[in-house]
Amino acid sequence: MAQRYRLVRQHTEQLAASLSAEDQCVQSMPDASPAKWHRAHTTWFFEQFLLLAHLPGYRPFDDEFVFLFNSYYEAVGARHPRPQRGLLTRPDGARIAAYRAAVDTAMAELLMRHDAPHELLELGLQHEQQHQELLLTDMLHAFAQNPLAPAVLPGWQDGALPGAVGFLAYDGGRVEIGHAGPGFAFDNETPRHAVLLRPFQLADHPVRNAEYLDFIEAGGYRDAALWMADGWAAVQEGDWRAPLYWQHGEGGWRQMGPGGMQPLQPQAPVRHISWYEADAYARWADARLPTEAEWEYAAADAAQQGLVGHVWQWTASAYGPYPGFRPAGGAIGEYNGKFMINQMVLRGGSVATPAGHTRRSYRNFFHPDRRWQFTGLRLARDL
Amino acid sequence: MAQRYRLVRQHTEQLAASLSAEDQCVQSMPDASPAKWHRAHTTWFFEQFLLLAHLPGYRPFDDEFVFLFNSYYEAVGARHPRPQRGLLTRPDGARIAAYRAAVDTAMAELLMRHDAPHELLELGLQHEQQHQELLLTDMLHAFAQNPLAPAVLPGWQDGALPGAVGFLAYDGGRVEIGHAGPGFAFDNETPRHAVLLRPFQLADHPVRNAEYLDFIEAGGYRDAALWMADGWAAVQEGDWRAPLYWQHGEGGWRQMGPGGMQPLQPQAPVRHISWYEADAYARWADARLPTEAEWEYAAADAAQQGLVGHVWQWTASAYGPYPGFRPAGGAIGEYNGKFMINQMVLRGGSVATPAGHTRRSYRNFFHPDRRWQFTGLRLARDL
Amino acid sequence: MAQRYRLVRQHTEQLAASLSAEDQCVQSMPDASPAKWHRAHTTWFFEQFLLLAHLPGYRPFDDEFVFLFNSYYEAVGARHPRPQRGLLTRPDGARIAAYRAAVDTAMAELLMRHDAPHELLELGLQHEQQHQELLLTDMLHAFAQNPLAPAVLPGWQDGALPGAVGFLAYDGGRVEIGHAGPGFAFDNETPRHAVLLRPFQLADHPVRNAEYLDFIEAGGYRDAALWMADGWAAVQEGDWRAPLYWQHGEGGWRQMGPGGMQPLQPQAPVRHISWYEADAYARWADARLPTEAEWEYAAADAAQQGLVGHVWQWTASAYGPYPGFRPAGGAIGEYNGKFMINQMVLRGGSVATPAGHTRRSYRNFFHPDRRWQFTGLRLARDL
Amino acid sequence: MAQRYRLVRQHTEQLAASLSAEDQCVQSMPDASPAKWHRAHTTWFFEQFLLLAHLPGYRPFDDEFVFLFNSYYEAVGARHPRPQRGLLTRPDGARIAAYRAAVDTAMAELLMRHDAPHELLELGLQHEQQHQELLLTDMLHAFAQNPLAPAVLPGWQDGALPGAVGFLAYDGGRVEIGHAGPGFAFDNETPRHAVLLRPFQLADHPVRNAEYLDFIEAGGYRDAALWMADGWAAVQEGDWRAPLYWQHGEGGWRQMGPGGMQPLQPQAPVRHISWYEADAYARWADARLPTEAEWEYAAADAAQQGLVGHVWQWTASAYGPYPGFRPAGGAIGEYNGKFMINQMVLRGGSVATPAGHTRRSYRNFFHPDRRWQFTGLRLARDL
């Protein structure tokens, strides 16, 4: 466990290594957080829920940090307002590095104890992995506002999807979804429970940029009949004509990505689309979004190995509690449960998701108008 | 059918009868519409979808009205902006009465034909009944902004709920919900389909004002742990401390209702609460909201006759398409389908719902922060 | 005085005579007030400042009205929020008419007393005349939002300006402006005081629509160099391309006015322009706006009789206190003094100004971005 | 001149020396700009208006910078949106330092030429000095948002005003104000011209914190009668109860200043107040704000040497053109002229104003609700 702790923590620092002090401080919208804040908040999590609770004699590294780096845990107390995270030029990067080092040292001590809280440790590591992806997407958003279009990950290239293109059929019936067993899962993946599925088919690949371009060129963004009412309103108000980060110029379409501004790769999965766009595209393609139960059930199919790892895939399912769901006790119970309204479930994982972090039963969730994550879709149809 | 048409249409006029020309013109918020607009729009529906499509030689009563009284049918064309409906002091009430009379005359002619479109007629009548309830709730909202607190329905009194208070238990299992059969239903109630329910219990009455007061007095509006994150934000931003229309003064709590400002009736169902409040109350009461499937299943129980008719009851279910749902073709397909995102299902019907309008499979839906409808809740628990 | 009281009061009712109950209730923006409110508030003024203060035994017509129809007098007490005046469907028009009649009766009694407060009476009448103009401009704004474009004053036509077009020269020097003497003036016109003027010339007519069209066609709304920075921002944000109420269609330019939507009259004065537009036009015409002192001084010239009565003319002068200005004591002191920031002075009077209401020393004032009044400009140049 | 250029440029770098890269990148509100941006924009000014126009063969240091560091010169072309200046984490601080060095080198070359544009050079230096003050006030605003309350100028202490407290009397009459003569002045200080002044008295010191505290404790922020209508609205909306940066705690009042959070110094001039607060304080003190002409006239009095250098002093004068004012030609003409609306004149200079920058005829200007500058007041009275 101590080695795993070190590896996860190091990965965060590696992601931030190419970013300047200024890069790490900026917050380009209220939904995003500065890279420096991600580095500090993940550390705060270990300090707050492991060290202060389980390491005798541990004192906070800095009393101010309890306030500054609490994200949304009401039970822990007051916290710095989220939209103002980018104003914290101090503490500076060196101070955050010192914070990380001090907590790592104390964690090493804790992990040597026979009563080390391994479940909380695993939660802390999973939590840090989630913030690793957010660090990338938030930084990408900030760089996309800069006319110089810097690269979050210099040299990064979009990969083409493998060639296979088709639908796989499933009988459905009474199936079980959700997590059960020994491995780690978030509380929102439990309890495992039965659902009824009708026969359906699911595409064996996410929708590609080239396919999405057909939708654009066919007037998809101008045809109200394809859209949910709230989606159509978002199209009008935001003047949406393409996914976020797409730009059309003399040389055709380009896309701002982790590698900077690059020509659109037709065979790569479309990403940075809202649920509204995913839903409208599916309707235009005479298909629909899969439910999260269909997705999870199909993901057990050996022929669907590509389901995970390219883009998060919007589903038709609103994010809510599974039957019998009980959030964990205490402040940790705020981790997932209190967001179970107004958001839609995404499944799969993306190129920005740390290796080994996601799984079949994993439930990601965002509001249906958000586009700054690596979000795409996979098509489903009734049989 | 001709007689039913007359009765439904007359009921709308009766609801408006005690309102002055000024009352009928006001729009107190973008979600609400003027009473005059409701009278005209329901007429527009018959003109647009029945007379123009099915009565040979019919000419629109007024070409401007096609634009002015379209609500949200993109397929019909452009329309007057919703937030500006209250600015239409012209056409005046007499002109709207003439519009209604002219359409009624033409409808009488259409209904005498052997090829009268009975399904569309029924849809038009159901549509008008929905607007009858909205006319009342919108007018109540407008009057609640007036320091004089006029009565929408002078003499109206809140009724006490019958005495029985308890939970009824249900085994669940594989059950069917949704509409099938000969009677009318909206497209969103179909297709009938099977769902799996775990054992549960459901209260045999909606939560009463006296019970909700306990929640308030126990500090429910000040305890973040009881609320969804978005709900807690709504409480802070709106400075919510009680349901909409409640006022606390020297003589205790009063409530603005259809009969004007009256002392709070402790045994009446609580109403004018958001989904957030319903959800927080349920958590405080160590219970939860029922899913719409649980509600519909339990509603078949003879002991649950009181489920319908007091207040609309928020459920735990996001409003979405039933498996295999297909909206109707043409503009009518916009009636329900395009709203299947960001809203929560309510079941039951309220004191403002026209007699005979609601049913077990009926799905009402509003955004979770809305409070101007007659919305309350019923508690459920796992068994 | 009693006869003058009757005539002014009757004129208000005549202006409202062609308006329906609904017309009189609508409020199309926070700056505007319903016609019914104008009728009630002017009555409130007599009740509040004359009857309650000077008629022994007078009791308020309705205690609620003290709150409902106070405009902005902090010293009088709390009041109904301005943006919600349009929600007051009750009290209805008949009740307001009764209020006016009751106050008129009591005023007749007061005016027969030897100690009748004649100065306050005159202030009340001048106040009512100001609201007569506002009633027209506010109603015009409301009707301009209605696709049916009703006429506030059916049959009203724009008049052409007389033919003379030129500049008249003035020597300036040490001159006096402001009111002194026996006639009525508002406190903001006092004290009369000396100012220094440099030689200047002033046009003998307001800018005409045809002249303003030249500015539009020369790209005036697209050339940042012509505009103040705040004005240019207003042009961009409001997407201004012409004066308020101008519409361009197949048949050329039309203008919404008191007579409804009519073809633009080239020889009529341009109106419904902001200070920003007046200032930009003047710069484009190699001229400038006159100061209020230049305007008032030139207005004594027999050749400048046309200065008054077509449109209010924006000046280069910010609205502030004259040297030695002292507001009247008590609540009446709030009439003008507390608005002496952020507004620009207009001089002249318009076609909507009641006969005999304006004068050379009269100071009207509005914020520089406002356009719903009858506002135009007259050019000045240095000599 | 070359030496003066070096000194002014060095002073900017000295001000930024204690700031981290992160500090220099942050923008805490749209009115403020990052320190890094100030360093780059002042350099851009020399490059744009001197080097590109007057140094043969000069090529821009970086073509992107022409766009990125233009502030508001429409004539120069498009520019990066002001509210997004804080998102420019790149170019980084080292790149800006290189930009400054390269321009300094080219400027040295230009200044050796016999045709060096000395007037433009002086304008560029005055411009940089203005940004030196803005760099401090903007950075102070950013640090004031940080719970750690860092010091912009560590060790900085508020100074007490000298003891003299009284009013000095002036006869007024026909006096001249404005700039004339050989020294530098901005175009808005010209032409020198005559004005008429009535007899008045002017305090020989700015209002102190202790005096302003009396106003607060007497309920000044709760008494509508003391305020302009727009000011009273600002008090309500902003929940103003004291100057910006004042905090009341257990140990009494503290104030965030260049030296960080420190106890309020009673004998220091009150600062960080809006025009509304200055005006309300003056009314409460049975006085008024001086006009800018009174201020400038009195500033010639040897007994008024303290007029300059503590705080900028709000005047009663709206910022507008002097009679006969002509802005400079070309883009430089946008420097002052296009802001001559909606702002109020301040006179004097503050502790943050670079030595030698201000003078008697200097006209500073801000909108009346702004509080982040070093703004206070001096009292005047009629005689």
Coordinates of N, CA and C in Angstrom, one line a residue, chain A residues 18 21-23 25-28 36 64 67-68 80 86-93 143 145-148 150, chain D residues 18 21-23 25-28 36 64 67-68 80 86-93 143 145-148 150:
Chain A
S18 N 5.1 20.1 -16.0 CA 5.4 21.0 -17.1 C 4.6 22.3 -17.0
A21 N 4.3 28.2 -12.5 CA 3.6 28.6 -11.3 C 2.3 29.4 -11.7
E22 N 2.4 30.2 -12.7 CA 1.2 30.9 -13.1 C 0.2 30.0 -13.7
D23 N 0.6 29.0 -14.5 CA -0.4 28.0 -15.0 C -1.1 27.4 -13.9
C25 N -2.0 28.4 -11.1 CA -2.8 29.2 -10.2 C -4.1 29.7 -10.8
V26 N -4.2 29.5 -12.1 CA -5.3 30.1 -12.8 C -6.6 29.3 -12.7
Q27 N -7.7 30.0 -12.6 CA -9.1 29.3 -12.6 C -9.9 30.0 -13.7
S28 N -10.2 29.3 -14.8 CA -10.8 29.9 -15.9 C -12.3 29.9 -15.9
K36 N -2.8 24.0 -8.8 CA -2.2 24.1 -7.4 C -3.2 23.7 -6.4
E64 N -4.7 27.4 8.4 CA -5.5 28.0 7.3 C -5.9 27.0 6.2
F67 N -9.4 25.4 6.0 CA -10.4 26.3 5.4 C -10.2 26.4 3.9
L68 N -8.9 26.6 3.5 CA -8.6 27.0 2.1 C -8.9 25.8 1.2
H80 N -13.3 28.2 1.7 CA -13.1 29.3 0.8 C -14.1 29.1 -0.4
G86 N -9.0 30.8 -7.8 CA -7.9 31.3 -8.6 C -7.3 32.6 -8.1
L87 N -7.9 33.1 -7.0 CA -7.3 34.3 -6.4 C -6.2 34.0 -5.4
L88 N -6.1 32.8 -5.1 CA -5.1 32.4 -4.0 C -3.7 32.3 -4.6
T89 N -3.1 33.4 -4.9 CA -1.7 33.4 -5.4 C -0.8 32.9 -4.3
R90 N -1.2 33.1 -3.0 CA -0.5 32.6 -1.9 C -1.5 31.6 -1.2
P91 N -1.1 30.5 -0.6 CA 0.3 30.0 -0.5 C 0.8 29.7 -1.9
D92 N 2.1 29.8 -2.1 CA 2.6 29.6 -3.5 C 2.9 28.1 -3.7
G93 N 3.5 27.9 -4.9 CA 3.7 26.5 -5.3 C 4.7 25.8 -4.3
F143 N -6.1 26.9 -20.8 CA -5.3 27.1 -22.0 C -6.1 27.4 -23.2
Q145 N -8.5 29.3 -23.4 CA -8.9 30.7 -23.4 C -7.8 31.6 -23.8
N146 N -6.6 31.0 -23.9 CA -5.4 31.8 -24.2 C -5.1 31.8 -25.7
P147 N -5.0 32.9 -26.3 CA -4.8 33.0 -27.8 C -3.5 32.2 -28.2
L148 N -2.6 32.0 -27.3 CA -1.4 31.3 -27.6 C -1.6 29.8 -27.6
P150 N -1.5 27.1 -25.5 CA -0.4 26.3 -25.0 C -0.9 24.8 -24.8
Chain D
S18 N 8.7 42.3 -5.3 CA 8.4 41.4 -4.2 C 7.2 40.5 -4.5
A21 N 5.5 35.1 -9.3 CA 4.9 34.9 -10.6 C 3.4 34.8 -10.6
E22 N 2.9 34.1 -9.5 CA 1.5 33.9 -9.4 C 0.8 35.2 -9.1
D23 N 1.4 36.0 -8.1 CA 0.8 37.3 -7.8 C 0.6 38.1 -9.0
C25 N 0.1 37.4 -12.0 CA -0.8 36.9 -13.0 C -2.3 37.1 -12.7
V26 N -2.6 37.4 -11.4 CA -4.0 37.3 -11.0 C -4.7 38.6 -11.4
Q27 N -6.0 38.4 -11.7 CA -6.9 39.5 -11.9 C -8.2 39.3 -11.1
S28 N -8.4 40.2 -10.1 CA -9.4 39.9 -9.1 C -10.8 40.5 -9.5
K36 N 1.6 41.7 -14.2 CA 2.4 41.3 -15.4 C 1.8 42.0 -16.6
E64 N 2.0 38.7 -31.5 CA 0.9 38.4 -30.7 C 0.7 39.5 -29.7
F67 N -1.8 42.4 -30.1 CA -3.2 42.1 -29.7 C -3.3 42.0 -28.2
L68 N -2.4 41.2 -27.6 CA -2.6 40.9 -26.2 C -2.5 42.1 -25.2
H80 N -7.3 41.8 -26.8 CA -7.7 40.7 -25.9 C -8.7 41.3 -24.9
G86 N -6.5 38.0 -16.7 CA -5.9 37.1 -15.7 C -5.8 35.7 -16.2
L87 N -6.3 35.4 -17.4 CA -6.2 34.0 -17.9 C -4.9 33.8 -18.6
L88 N -4.1 34.9 -18.9 CA -2.9 34.7 -19.7 C -1.7 34.3 -18.8
T89 N -1.7 33.0 -18.5 CA -0.6 32.5 -17.7 C 0.7 32.5 -18.6
R90 N 0.5 32.4 -19.9 CA 1.5 32.6 -20.8 C 1.2 33.8 -21.7
P91 N 2.1 34.6 -22.2 CA 3.5 34.6 -21.9 C 3.9 34.7 -20.4
D92 N 4.9 34.1 -20.0 CA 5.2 34.1 -18.5 C 6.0 35.3 -18.2
G93 N 6.4 35.4 -16.9 CA 7.1 36.6 -16.4 C 8.4 36.8 -17.1
F143 N -5.0 40.9 -3.2 CA -4.6 40.4 -1.9 C -5.7 40.5 -0.9
Q145 N -8.6 39.8 -1.3 CA -9.5 38.7 -1.5 C -9.0 37.4 -0.8
N146 N -7.7 37.5 -0.5 CA -7.0 36.3 0.0 C -7.1 36.3 1.6
P147 N -7.6 35.2 2.1 CA -7.7 35.2 3.6 C -6.4 35.3 4.3
L148 N -5.3 35.1 3.6 CA -4.0 35.3 4.2 C -3.5 36.7 4.2
P150 N -1.9 39.0 2.2 CA -0.5 39.3 2.1 C -0.3 40.8 1.9

